[in-house]
Amino acid sequence: MSRAFDWLDKRYGLTPLVDFLKHKEVPVGGHSMVWYYLGGTTLFFFASQVCTGLLLLLFYQPGEATAYESIRFITTKVPFGWLVRSLHCWSAHLMIVSLIVHMFSTFFLKAYRPPRELSWVTGFVLFMLALGFGFSGYLLPWNELAFFATSVGTDSMKAVPGIGDWLLQVLRGGTDVSAQTLYRFFALHVVALPLITVGLVGGHLLFIQRQGMAPAMGTHVARRGLRFFPDFLLRDLLLWLLCLILLATLAVSLPYGPGLPGVEWELGKKANPLAPAYPGIKPEWYFLWVYQLLKEFPPHILGMEGPQAAILLVSVMLGIWAAVPWLDRRAQRDESSTAFSDLGVAAILFVGYLTLKAWDIGGKGLKVPDTFAVARATSIITVIVAAAIFALRRFAYQHRFFLLSGAATLQIALHGFLRVSYLNAGIVSVLLIAAGFAYLRLRPGPSVPPRLGVAP
Amino acid sequence: MPDEGCPLKKKRSRRGFIDIMLGLGFMGSTASVVYPVLRYLKPLGPSGAQGPMKLTKEDQAKLEREHMLIVRSGTTRILVFEDGQQKLRALDARCTHEGCTVQFVPGESLIWCACHNGKFDLDGRVLSGPPPRPLAQYSCTREADGSLVVNTDRKKEEA
Ligand code: HEM
Ligand code: FES
């Protein structure tokens, strides 16, 4: 062992690297410790995707006459083929769950504040790429559900101003979803996206490596550090083992997913472009909020077609999310910025409500569920969650800023309890936000909320 | 580097010229890579027959059995159905909202898109739901020999 090390050390000078690893530390900041592991679990699930994806590739054949059949062959004939596919599907969902929690935890810890803006931005792009993985992989089995979900999902491309039609055709390889689309998505899914992702993960990790992890707000240097090697790494490995156990248990016991809409991968019928769409065509769960938003928009609004306006709104919101490091001025000065914590809560309520609604919770399992019953049942759930988060923030963290999450809750309550249309309720909420900010600006005294709510 | 002096100025302009040439060369080589790629990505135009389309025997049998049928002509999908008065009609089968394939609901004399619950009347006009535009109409005629022909290139005049 040490002979081999000497041999390599003489040639490549490893000693500085080892010294570096010996001294690398992770800040220990009380409660925030847990969140430092979520990037690692995301990486673990990505690695599983690469391994299981490679195995699927040995049998999968894209093509109108072969894609569906080859997946059928994998799951019914190839020994443990069902397991490999189940692992790939489960790990895809778990990776996105882990990624979302990771993103929100760095958001609430304000880990995006200088000098870590680019960690946030690369992370945001990685999130988009993960969504791209899910979207492109969904079509590969060439079954009915995937076919229609992809038709609807790609159609929103036409909303891009100017080049929308061109983009739509390039993505689909024609005016409609066809075998051409399958080839393009396959190339994206197994070559383009993995290469870009690996490159960006490299950048993301390099930035984090150079800067260390963000210490808790208000503490410039961590008082105490945990040695990265071996203490943190061993904990990480233990967690990966737990992730593997979780993944394997789920993949073995529910090989076709838990059966919730958007979280299932029963192969079903082969895609037939000449069959009419049927109710219950839904994209994967992480796209459901956009799907539901498209449904809430009327045919025409503000001189635009409904879908165009909805996609514009989603783009603006994602743009704001990506630019948060530059928008959050107080966090830049290392002051607590409860307004941005509130923005995060509002985002969770907004996206969460739409997702629950897309699940038709409270719809009593009807073919075409009663929209009012669904709106009411999902509003009750969301308002209870909002109240719990409010109580936690108000009393445990002494937050004082609730304008955005309050407005999001108001919209949900108006829509669910008073049957105001979703968009009109949204307009009321936006007016409330505008009035709130105007008040904060004009009010005598400090124009921004006082410095409260420093995380313990 | 000093800024004055005739020879230097000359040198600078020569340098500027080289810079411009280099820049142009760089842009040219980039364009010569990007343009073919963009053209490669853009799909080929629609292929296959357009114009009046005769339904096959199987299609016709299916239409009689299920009162509706979706056929493809070039890149369009067309919904052919039999309305209450035994009249044959044809509409574009692509929902104008997000492009799902619509269907005919015989019981309710309705064209329905299951994706977001869009509803159209039998002339393709939007009744409710999110679709922003009506479905295009095509004419469908029964020939003397009993076969059905869908006229795909000429849309029926708006009444
Ligand atoms: C190098 C990496 C990857 C390779 C080579 C790969 C390969 C494949 C192949 C061959 C399929 C078709 C088989 C099937 O549908 O079961 C597939 C499906 C799929 N992949 Fe991947 N994949 C990779 C990474 C990912 C990642 C990172 C994600 C998630 C974020 C993902 C999500 C999916 C999904 C959702 C499906 C559809 C599963 C289904 O319904 O059957 N893949 N992938
Ligand atoms: S695609 Fe037809 S209603 Fe949305």
XYZ file of C-alpha atoms and ligand atoms in Angstrom:
662
model
C 0.000 0.000 0.000
C 2.606 2.529 1.068
C 4.945 1.261 -1.679
C 2.287 1.983 -4.259
C 1.691 5.374 -2.696
C 5.408 6.186 -2.829
C 5.557 5.120 -6.458
C 2.675 7.412 -7.388
C 3.835 10.205 -5.103
C 7.252 10.302 -6.768
C 5.665 10.697 -10.171
C 2.629 12.823 -9.481
C 3.376 14.580 -6.183
C 0.391 13.424 -4.149
C 1.555 14.727 -0.775
C 0.011 18.211 -1.130
C -3.293 16.625 -2.050
C -3.241 14.412 1.025
C -2.294 17.372 3.201
C -5.183 19.284 1.741
C -7.631 16.506 2.472
C -6.322 16.208 6.002
C -7.087 19.843 6.671
C -10.363 20.197 4.816
C -13.190 20.916 7.200
C -16.933 21.238 7.102
C -18.494 23.958 9.240
C -20.532 22.701 12.151
C -23.521 24.944 12.584
C -26.016 23.209 14.829
C -29.235 22.473 13.017
C -27.911 23.220 9.578
C -25.671 20.137 9.582
C -28.345 17.822 8.184
C -28.708 19.865 5.047
C -25.056 19.558 4.077
C -25.655 15.934 3.106
C -28.387 16.429 0.538
C -26.098 17.339 -2.315
C -24.288 14.086 -1.631
C -27.456 12.000 -1.759
C -28.418 13.673 -5.045
C -25.027 12.689 -6.403
C -25.591 9.141 -5.217
C -28.883 8.874 -7.076
C -27.319 10.360 -10.182
C -24.580 7.735 -10.031
C -27.253 5.029 -9.774
C -28.933 6.520 -12.831
C -25.730 6.290 -14.825
C -25.191 2.645 -13.788
C -28.756 1.439 -14.300
C -29.114 3.545 -17.458
C -26.063 1.845 -18.902
C -27.582 -1.555 -18.143
C -30.896 -0.585 -19.773
C -28.989 0.513 -22.854
C -27.805 -3.052 -23.447
C -31.346 -4.042 -24.438
C -33.246 -0.848 -25.141
C -33.771 -0.038 -28.830
C -35.340 3.278 -29.779
C -37.758 3.130 -32.684
C -41.449 2.968 -33.424
C -41.471 -0.810 -33.712
C -38.887 -1.594 -31.052
C -38.909 0.876 -28.156
C -42.026 -0.423 -26.416
C -41.199 -4.013 -27.290
C -37.660 -3.793 -25.950
C -38.817 -2.398 -22.612
C -41.420 -5.172 -22.453
C -38.611 -7.621 -23.176
C -36.443 -6.120 -20.444
C -39.164 -6.367 -17.835
C -40.516 -9.786 -18.758
C -37.664 -11.804 -20.258
C -34.304 -10.462 -19.147
C -33.318 -11.863 -15.733
C -33.660 -9.023 -13.225
C -34.560 -6.686 -16.076
C -37.643 -5.596 -14.133
C -35.345 -4.708 -11.247
C -32.983 -2.624 -13.369
C -35.884 -0.686 -14.865
C -37.524 -0.256 -11.489
C -34.249 1.007 -10.005
C -33.813 3.465 -12.860
C -37.334 4.809 -12.417
C -37.269 4.963 -8.625
C -33.846 6.515 -8.545
C -34.962 9.151 -11.048
C -37.774 10.212 -8.725
C -35.658 10.034 -5.599
C -32.935 12.063 -7.288
C -35.405 14.822 -8.043
C -36.830 14.726 -4.516
C -33.329 14.955 -3.091
C -32.453 17.744 -5.505
C -35.525 19.775 -4.608
C -34.891 19.438 -0.874
C -31.226 20.297 -1.439
C -32.176 23.393 -3.409
C -34.677 24.619 -0.849
C -32.330 23.965 2.058
C -29.561 26.021 0.461
C -32.208 28.619 -0.256
C -33.406 28.896 3.332
C -29.842 28.848 4.696
C -29.123 31.675 2.209
C -26.078 29.716 1.109
C -26.357 31.545 -2.229
C -25.054 34.799 -0.734
C -21.678 36.089 -1.891
C -19.263 34.598 -2.698
C -21.353 31.562 -3.624
C -23.591 32.998 -6.364
C -22.233 30.657 -8.994
C -22.840 27.599 -6.829
C -26.480 28.621 -6.818
C -26.589 29.254 -10.540
C -24.871 25.987 -11.491
C -27.186 24.215 -9.073
C -30.187 25.842 -10.709
C -29.045 24.735 -14.154
C -28.470 21.219 -12.813
C -32.036 21.249 -11.544
C -33.273 22.172 -15.016
C -31.142 19.406 -16.514
C -32.636 16.902 -14.086
C -36.094 17.964 -15.235
C -34.833 17.483 -18.798
C -33.682 13.970 -17.929
C -37.072 13.122 -16.520
C -38.931 14.631 -19.452
C -36.846 12.955 -22.144
C -36.725 9.594 -20.355
C -40.489 9.556 -19.958
C -41.025 9.192 -23.711
C -38.522 6.369 -24.213
C -40.897 3.442 -23.407
C -43.165 4.737 -26.201
C -46.379 3.943 -24.368
C -49.673 5.778 -24.602
C -49.317 7.873 -21.484
C -45.801 8.987 -22.408
C -46.878 9.821 -25.925
C -49.673 12.166 -24.885
C -47.796 13.683 -21.986
C -44.933 14.485 -24.352
C -47.305 15.930 -26.968
C -48.706 18.317 -24.392
C -45.367 19.036 -22.751
C -43.521 19.892 -25.940
C -46.430 21.924 -27.241
C -45.728 24.665 -24.715
C -42.516 25.376 -26.661
C -44.583 27.204 -29.244
C -45.097 29.916 -26.643
C -41.451 31.017 -26.937
C -41.596 34.367 -28.749
C -40.133 34.453 -32.231
C -38.493 31.070 -32.513
C -41.280 29.042 -30.866
C -42.360 27.155 -33.968
C -38.821 26.414 -35.035
C -37.950 25.196 -31.538
C -41.027 23.000 -31.392
C -40.173 21.368 -34.696
C -36.545 20.881 -33.772
C -37.514 19.273 -30.502
C -40.098 16.982 -32.072
C -38.297 16.334 -35.308
C -41.497 17.270 -37.122
C -44.795 18.959 -36.489
C -46.045 16.136 -34.268
C -44.579 13.714 -31.781
C -43.354 10.758 -33.806
C -40.537 8.227 -33.945
C -38.327 11.184 -34.878
C -39.079 12.683 -31.482
C -38.128 9.413 -29.867
C -34.715 9.444 -31.572
C -34.090 13.021 -30.531
C -35.134 12.454 -26.949
C -33.034 9.316 -26.812
C -29.951 11.203 -27.972
C -30.639 13.907 -25.401
C -31.326 11.460 -22.609
C -28.341 9.177 -22.951
C -25.650 11.391 -24.494
C -26.188 15.132 -24.411
C -27.721 15.569 -20.967
C -25.348 13.160 -19.160
C -22.271 14.867 -20.643
C -23.487 18.361 -19.795
C -24.559 17.229 -16.356
C -21.237 15.633 -15.523
C -19.448 18.800 -16.622
C -21.681 21.033 -14.526
C -21.546 18.776 -11.486
C -17.774 19.083 -11.803
C -18.048 22.875 -11.803
C -20.556 22.882 -8.954
C -18.297 20.710 -6.805
C -15.204 22.690 -7.739
C -16.816 25.927 -6.587
C -17.870 24.308 -3.342
C -14.436 22.791 -2.927
C -12.688 26.154 -3.393
C -14.986 28.053 -1.062
C -16.002 25.506 1.503
C -19.563 25.193 2.597
C -21.457 28.262 3.692
C -21.342 28.849 7.435
C -24.583 29.797 9.140
C -25.846 33.346 8.598
C -24.038 35.993 10.618
C -21.061 33.824 11.527
C -18.220 34.615 9.190
C -16.022 31.760 10.210
C -17.195 28.503 11.566
C -16.252 28.187 15.186
C -15.782 24.501 14.992
C -15.183 22.333 11.964
C -15.734 18.714 11.259
C -12.843 17.096 9.466
C -13.940 16.261 5.945
C -11.657 13.277 5.775
C -12.492 10.845 7.201
C -15.246 12.087 9.551
C -17.610 13.774 7.088
C -16.886 11.372 4.265
C -17.644 8.328 6.407
C -20.943 9.843 7.445
C -21.653 10.549 3.821
C -20.908 6.954 2.898
C -23.165 5.694 5.649
C -25.937 7.875 4.305
C -25.356 6.557 0.802
C -25.722 3.065 2.150
C -29.060 4.087 3.653
C -30.087 5.588 0.317
C -29.175 2.353 -1.424
C -31.269 0.368 1.037
C -34.200 2.727 0.556
C -33.851 2.565 -3.220
C -33.584 -1.218 -3.282
C -36.538 -1.688 -0.940
C -38.777 0.563 -3.006
C -37.622 -0.890 -6.310
C -38.258 -4.457 -5.204
C -41.542 -3.934 -3.411
C -43.149 -1.475 -5.859
C -41.577 -2.220 -9.238
C -44.141 -0.055 -11.058
C -44.168 2.858 -8.648
C -46.574 3.818 -5.876
C -49.403 4.272 -8.365
C -49.990 7.969 -7.756
C -50.598 9.944 -10.928
C -47.227 11.142 -12.149
C -45.332 8.608 -10.024
C -46.018 5.372 -11.872
C -44.431 3.587 -14.762
C -46.778 0.757 -15.592
C -46.012 0.156 -19.253
C -49.662 0.087 -20.335
C -50.555 0.212 -24.001
C -48.208 1.024 -26.817
C -48.438 4.566 -28.133
C -50.862 5.031 -30.997
C -50.739 8.499 -32.521
C -54.200 7.966 -34.014
C -55.996 7.200 -30.755
C -57.790 10.023 -28.961
C -56.385 11.295 -25.684
C -58.093 9.985 -22.577
C -58.671 11.615 -19.166
C -55.930 11.412 -16.601
C -53.022 12.128 -18.902
C -50.542 13.674 -16.568
C -46.867 14.445 -16.716
C -44.501 13.341 -13.988
C -45.206 14.800 -10.571
C -42.573 17.521 -10.743
C -44.270 19.013 -13.813
C -47.773 18.811 -12.385
C -47.810 22.395 -11.123
C -47.135 23.719 -14.632
C -49.732 21.317 -16.008
C -52.309 22.603 -13.526
C -51.400 26.229 -14.175
C -52.020 25.671 -17.904
C -55.444 24.371 -16.974
C -56.260 27.405 -14.815
C -55.576 29.918 -17.578
C -58.466 31.024 -19.787
C -58.168 30.765 -23.592
C -57.168 34.407 -23.939
C -55.623 36.815 -21.494
C -53.876 40.189 -21.929
C -53.828 39.790 -25.687
C -52.009 36.468 -25.444
C -53.217 32.932 -25.786
C -53.661 31.231 -22.419
C -50.786 28.745 -22.641
C -48.448 31.482 -23.809
C -49.288 33.613 -20.787
C -48.924 30.660 -18.427
C -45.518 29.730 -19.806
C -44.435 33.365 -19.596
C -45.433 33.432 -15.940
C -43.508 30.224 -15.212
C -40.425 31.584 -17.005
C -40.533 34.826 -15.039
C -40.812 32.910 -11.766
C -37.925 30.609 -12.654
C -35.893 33.656 -13.712
C -36.456 35.274 -10.333
C -35.484 32.031 -8.630
C -32.230 31.846 -10.606
C -31.369 35.485 -9.866
C -31.988 35.284 -6.124
C -28.312 35.790 -5.151
C -28.397 39.203 -6.823
C -31.873 40.158 -5.644
C -31.361 39.407 -1.974
C -29.503 42.586 -0.960
C -29.721 41.967 2.762
C -28.210 38.516 2.567
C -25.408 40.075 0.516
C -24.589 42.164 3.575
C -24.853 39.036 5.706
C -27.991 40.364 7.368
C -30.961 38.122 7.853
C -33.426 38.483 5.023
C -36.708 37.081 6.201
C -38.398 38.508 3.118
C -36.558 35.933 1.036
C -37.359 33.137 3.461
C -40.924 34.235 2.951
C -40.466 34.078 -0.802
C -39.325 30.466 -0.425
C -42.378 29.607 1.661
C -44.644 31.334 -0.853
C -43.033 29.309 -3.652
C -43.642 26.068 -1.750
C -47.288 26.958 -1.121
C -47.860 28.034 -4.722
C -46.269 24.980 -6.313
C -47.584 22.599 -3.647
C -51.176 23.728 -4.031
C -51.152 23.379 -7.799
C -49.590 19.931 -7.483
C -52.200 18.726 -5.002
C -54.904 20.081 -7.253
C -53.487 18.289 -10.256
C -53.714 15.102 -8.216
C -57.483 15.637 -7.956
C -57.367 15.156 -4.205
C -60.929 15.273 -2.924
C -62.269 14.514 -6.411
C -63.819 11.255 -5.205
C -62.174 9.306 -7.977
C -64.640 10.466 -10.647
C -63.653 10.312 -14.285
C -64.030 14.061 -14.588
C -63.670 15.180 -10.955
C -65.739 17.940 -9.417
C -63.397 20.910 -9.676
C -64.914 22.791 -6.741
C -64.613 19.820 -4.403
C -60.987 19.373 -5.447
C -60.243 23.073 -4.986
C -61.791 23.035 -1.504
C -60.104 19.846 -0.267
C -56.692 20.898 -1.527
C -57.130 24.416 -0.113
C -57.855 22.984 3.326
C -54.647 20.963 3.243
C -52.537 23.841 1.941
C -53.935 26.397 4.376
C -53.235 24.066 7.311
C -49.647 23.623 6.113
C -49.326 27.389 5.641
C -50.570 27.986 9.182
C -48.101 25.461 10.601
C -45.199 27.077 8.754
C -46.369 30.499 9.921
C -46.456 29.362 13.548
C -43.025 27.786 13.286
C -41.482 30.871 11.738
C -43.259 33.362 14.003
C -42.612 31.638 17.296
C -39.494 29.531 16.798
C -37.556 31.937 14.582
C -39.270 35.259 15.422
C -39.793 36.081 11.742
C -41.818 39.226 11.078
C -42.268 39.198 7.308
C -45.207 37.199 5.950
C -46.421 39.311 3.049
C -45.601 36.902 0.229
C -46.588 33.665 1.913
C -49.681 35.441 3.227
C -50.646 36.527 -0.279
C -50.088 33.006 -1.610
C -52.322 31.634 1.151
C -54.959 34.263 0.445
C -55.109 33.247 -3.190
C -55.532 29.596 -2.252
C -58.215 30.372 0.336
C -60.191 32.688 -1.977
C -60.104 30.108 -4.722
C -60.865 27.075 -2.603
C -63.375 28.463 -0.110
C -65.090 31.333 -1.927
C -64.909 29.866 -5.440
C -63.148 32.921 -6.847
C -61.417 31.840 -10.054
C -57.760 30.963 -9.570
C -56.571 33.865 -11.705
C -58.816 36.481 -10.082
C -57.716 35.284 -6.668
C -54.153 35.632 -7.918
C -54.799 39.225 -8.980
C -56.146 40.040 -5.508
C -52.985 38.557 -4.000
C -50.699 40.483 -6.321
C -52.539 43.698 -5.399
C -52.083 42.822 -1.735
C -48.348 42.353 -2.268
C -48.101 45.672 -4.134
C -49.989 47.472 -1.376
C -47.829 45.801 1.265
C -44.607 46.895 -0.371
C -45.928 50.406 -0.889
C -46.770 50.557 2.820
C -43.321 49.303 3.836
C -41.713 51.940 1.658
C -43.845 54.899 2.743
C -44.064 54.027 6.407
C -41.913 56.207 8.688
C -38.880 54.585 10.216
C -36.771 51.830 8.716
C -38.059 51.056 5.245
C -37.156 47.418 5.523
C -38.330 45.076 8.248
C -36.124 45.325 11.332
C -33.396 42.839 11.747
C -35.132 39.940 13.316
C -35.231 36.267 12.971
C -31.531 35.462 12.980
C -31.318 31.723 12.874
C -30.166 30.427 16.246
C 3.472 51.039 -25.060
C 3.841 54.706 -26.138
C 0.890 56.146 -27.878
C 2.321 58.660 -30.365
C 4.590 58.544 -33.343
C 3.906 57.982 -36.962
C 5.444 54.521 -37.341
C 3.605 53.252 -34.288
C 0.296 54.551 -35.566
C 0.887 52.750 -38.783
C 1.715 49.645 -36.837
C -1.463 50.011 -34.864
C -3.638 50.312 -37.897
C -1.951 47.274 -39.347
C -2.655 45.473 -36.104
C -6.246 46.629 -36.185
C -6.566 45.295 -39.688
C -5.225 41.922 -38.630
C -7.592 41.883 -35.665
C -10.530 42.563 -37.936
C -9.470 39.844 -40.326
C -9.014 37.413 -37.465
C -12.410 38.322 -36.073
C -14.084 37.878 -39.438
C -12.322 34.577 -39.926
C -13.445 33.427 -36.519
C -17.045 34.445 -37.143
C -16.957 32.819 -40.556
C -15.697 29.519 -39.230
C -18.238 29.588 -36.389
C -21.029 30.256 -38.850
C -19.828 27.474 -41.115
C -20.208 25.085 -38.197
C -23.430 26.468 -36.737
C -25.369 26.837 -39.966
C -25.161 23.190 -41.095
C -26.011 22.055 -37.575
C -29.096 24.268 -37.440
C -30.195 23.046 -40.853
C -29.569 19.480 -39.794
C -31.715 19.922 -36.696
C -34.685 21.400 -38.540
C -36.889 18.537 -39.648
C -37.628 17.860 -43.290
C -40.918 19.213 -44.577
C -44.083 17.138 -44.635
C -43.957 14.200 -46.964
C -46.671 11.959 -48.297
C -49.833 12.629 -50.195
C -51.961 15.666 -49.569
C -55.288 16.412 -51.123
C -58.453 14.347 -51.217
C -58.012 11.147 -49.273
C -60.076 8.037 -49.751
C -60.750 6.010 -46.613
C -59.721 2.379 -46.676
C -62.227 -0.438 -46.205
C -61.019 -1.077 -42.628
C -61.257 2.605 -41.771
C -64.758 2.765 -43.122
C -65.788 -0.309 -41.146
C -64.273 1.190 -38.014
C -66.132 4.425 -38.605
C -69.432 2.593 -38.890
C -68.710 0.597 -35.737
C -67.434 3.392 -33.489
C -69.061 6.457 -35.105
C -65.640 8.112 -35.187
C -62.249 7.629 -36.701
C -58.933 9.429 -36.688
C -56.894 9.325 -39.857
C -53.584 10.826 -40.795
C -52.927 12.782 -43.924
C -49.413 14.122 -44.293
C -48.780 15.761 -40.958
C -52.391 16.438 -39.995
C -54.632 14.167 -38.007
C -58.269 14.339 -38.949
C -61.267 13.316 -36.917
C -64.080 11.884 -39.046
C -67.395 11.288 -37.314
C -71.060 10.744 -37.923
C -73.321 13.350 -36.360
C -76.881 12.777 -35.114
C -78.356 13.124 -38.612
C -76.126 10.419 -40.105
C -74.119 13.184 -41.730
C -70.376 12.730 -41.999
C -68.136 15.496 -40.814
C -64.409 16.017 -40.512
C -62.454 18.250 -38.156
C -58.821 18.755 -37.373
C -58.116 16.276 -34.561
C -55.429 18.410 -32.915
C -56.772 20.366 -30.000
C -55.878 24.041 -30.432
C -54.881 24.235 -26.774
C -51.876 21.962 -26.341
C -52.279 19.595 -29.232
C -53.905 16.509 -27.705
C -56.019 14.349 -29.975
C -59.716 15.157 -29.543
C -62.597 12.692 -29.712
C -66.268 12.640 -30.629
C -68.704 11.952 -27.796
C -71.790 10.614 -29.635
C -74.196 10.776 -26.674
C -73.642 14.473 -26.083
C -73.001 15.656 -29.660
C -69.737 17.029 -28.490
C -66.091 17.070 -29.476
C -64.073 16.551 -26.337
C -60.408 16.957 -25.502
C -59.557 14.834 -22.485
C -56.287 16.567 -21.670
C -57.698 19.703 -20.053
C -61.395 19.121 -20.561
C -61.781 21.333 -23.623
C -65.169 21.080 -25.356
C -66.107 21.970 -28.950
C -69.371 21.791 -30.840
C -69.707 19.672 -33.972
C -68.608 22.606 -36.138
C -65.385 22.833 -34.156
C -66.314 26.002 -32.229
C -65.038 26.211 -28.660
C -67.812 25.647 -26.102
C -65.785 25.639 -22.903
C -62.367 24.970 -21.487
C -58.972 26.402 -22.342
C -58.678 25.953 -26.156
C -58.133 29.403 -27.692
C -59.233 28.713 -31.271
C -61.804 26.563 -33.085
C -60.850 23.319 -34.795
C -60.430 23.601 -38.554
C -63.178 21.939 -40.612
C -62.665 19.709 -43.595
C -65.268 18.455 -45.972
C -66.132 14.822 -46.166
C -68.142 13.411 -49.049
C -69.586 10.070 -50.004
C -68.725 9.099 -53.564
C -71.123 7.380 -55.915
C -69.517 4.013 -55.251
C -70.118 4.395 -51.525
C -66.527 5.163 -50.557
C -65.689 8.116 -48.350
C -63.363 10.924 -49.293
C -61.932 13.494 -46.922
C -60.822 16.680 -48.563
C -57.715 17.559 -46.661
C -56.228 20.535 -48.420
C -59.286 22.711 -48.766
C -60.896 23.782 -45.553
C -64.636 24.196 -45.606
C -65.675 27.821 -45.911
C -66.597 29.317 -42.584
C -70.391 29.624 -42.508
C -26.172 8.489 -18.071
C -27.301 8.507 -17.597
C -28.557 7.802 -18.091
C -28.763 6.824 -19.039
C -27.708 6.144 -19.899
C -30.175 6.555 -19.087
C -30.808 5.638 -19.929
C -32.160 5.411 -19.993
C -32.829 4.475 -20.857
C -32.130 3.547 -21.852
C -34.169 4.543 -20.616
C -35.284 3.727 -21.271
C -35.665 2.569 -20.419
C -36.910 2.766 -19.624
O -37.757 3.546 -20.031
O -37.044 2.135 -18.580
C -34.352 5.532 -19.613
C -35.588 5.884 -19.100
C -35.779 6.870 -18.139
N -34.795 7.623 -17.528
Fe -32.816 7.460 -17.870
N -30.794 7.365 -18.185
C -29.828 8.149 -17.548
C -30.007 9.093 -16.593
C -31.233 9.481 -16.083
C -31.432 10.498 -15.081
C -30.339 11.293 -14.382
C -32.777 10.570 -14.868
C -33.574 11.445 -13.908
C -33.596 12.530 -13.489
C -33.426 9.617 -15.730
C -34.790 9.406 -15.823
C -35.421 8.482 -16.620
C -36.843 8.269 -16.681
C -37.906 9.008 -15.857
C -37.060 7.251 -17.616
C -38.419 6.654 -18.018
C -38.589 5.370 -17.317
C -39.778 4.596 -17.792
O -40.887 5.104 -17.773
O -39.562 3.451 -18.201
N -32.451 8.966 -16.468
N -33.119 6.059 -19.247
S -54.903 20.052 -25.062
Fe -56.997 20.041 -25.445
S -57.783 21.064 -23.734
Fe -55.646 21.179 -23.403
